[in-house]
Structures are given as structure tokens and as C-alpha cells.
Amino acid sequence: MSHPENLPVPRRRAWRELGFTLLELLVVIAIIGLLAGYVGPKYFGQIGKAEVKEARAQIDALEKALDAYRLDTGHYPTTQQGLSALVTQPSGTTGWTGPYLKKGVPMDPWGRPYQYKSPGDHGDYDVWSYGKDGAPGGAGENADITNW
């Protein structure tokens, strides 16, 4: 039987091996901050561009649905009937074979309804969104997105 004094002493780890130093942690945090400062604005800029592209695609889908409505009924919905005529048959309308949109009339990417006017100022009808700011005019993401 061996005596306790003959047992191997566990290797003691130097304090440096136990974890990271404060300086190392600060360097890592600084690097992460720099990356976030560089990537963040580029990422959020892409979100704005994606919303504008989504609005253009939705307006294109509304145009196709309006054209199908016209082929069936012989006319576009009036401004008073609005885009809801693509989902629910307006009273007194003959030839309607809708709904012309599968999921109903979408809201624009900023949560507001699309604007519709028939007859339009720029064609048979006008469909538009006021953009991110919800106000007429604007530039960049705040610009109006239209079908003309």
C-alpha cells in the first residue's frame, strides 16, 4: 500500500491558462464593434431596397389582376370600388369571375394600403404607394412607387 506522500501532485495551472485577460476581451469586443459598424448600415440599406422591390412586384401583380378583371367585365373597377373589387364582386358588375388575387389585396411593405384611381391621370388606371414615409413625393426609400 502506498503512502499519501508518494501520490503524484496534480499539475498546477498557471493563472494565465485559466481564461482570457481583460485586454484580450477588450480587443475582441473592439473587433466585433468595428464589424457591426461596417456591416450594419449595409445590411439595413439592403432591407430598404428589398421593400421597394417588393412594392414594385406587388404593383405588377395588381396590374395583372386589374387587366384580368377588365377582360372579364369590360372595364376597370372605379375609384370608388377600389382594389377590393379584385377580391369581392362589386354589385351590378356582370362577367366577374374572380377573385383575381389569391390572398386578398396586399398592403404595401410599410403596412399601408395601395392607392388606386380609375380613370387614372397617367393611363387607364393608376396604382401607387407613397413609399416608406407615407407622404407624396420624396426620394430614395421615401419616393412614391407607381405603375406609370
CSV table of C-alpha atoms in Angstrom, one decimal, residues 48-49 51-60 108-110 112 114-115 126-133 135-138 140-148:
chain,number,residue,atom,x,y,z
A,48,GLY,CA,-34.9,49.3,-47.7
A,49,LYS,CA,-34.1,48.3,-51.3
A,51,GLU,CA,-39.0,46.8,-49.6
A,52,VAL,CA,-39.0,49.0,-52.7
A,53,LYS,CA,-38.6,45.8,-54.9
A,54,GLU,CA,-41.4,44.1,-53.0
A,55,ALA,CA,-43.7,47.1,-53.6
A,56,ARG,CA,-42.9,47.1,-57.4
A,57,ALA,CA,-43.7,43.4,-57.6
A,58,GLN,CA,-47.0,43.8,-55.7
A,59,ILE,CA,-48.0,46.7,-58.0
A,60,ASP,CA,-47.1,44.5,-61.0
A,108,ASP,CA,-47.6,47.9,-49.2
A,109,PRO,CA,-44.4,46.8,-47.5
A,110,TRP,CA,-44.8,49.6,-44.9
A,112,ARG,CA,-50.4,51.0,-45.7
A,114,TYR,CA,-52.1,50.9,-52.1
A,115,GLN,CA,-53.7,53.9,-53.7
A,126,ASP,CA,-53.1,54.5,-61.5
A,127,VAL,CA,-51.8,52.3,-58.7
A,128,TRP,CA,-49.2,53.6,-56.3
A,129,SER,CA,-47.7,53.5,-52.8
A,130,TYR,CA,-46.4,56.6,-51.1
A,131,GLY,CA,-43.2,54.8,-50.0
A,132,LYS,CA,-41.6,54.5,-46.6
A,133,ASP,CA,-42.7,57.9,-45.4
A,135,ALA,CA,-46.3,61.0,-48.0
A,136,PRO,CA,-46.5,62.1,-51.6
A,137,GLY,CA,-43.1,62.7,-53.3
A,138,GLY,CA,-39.8,62.0,-51.6
A,140,GLY,CA,-34.8,57.1,-52.1
A,141,GLU,CA,-36.9,54.8,-49.9
A,142,ASN,CA,-39.4,57.7,-49.4
A,143,ALA,CA,-40.1,58.0,-53.1
A,144,ASP,CA,-43.5,57.1,-54.5
A,145,ILE,CA,-43.7,53.7,-56.2
A,146,THR,CA,-46.0,53.8,-59.2
A,147,ASN,CA,-47.3,51.9,-62.2
A,148,TRP,CA,-46.5,54.7,-64.6
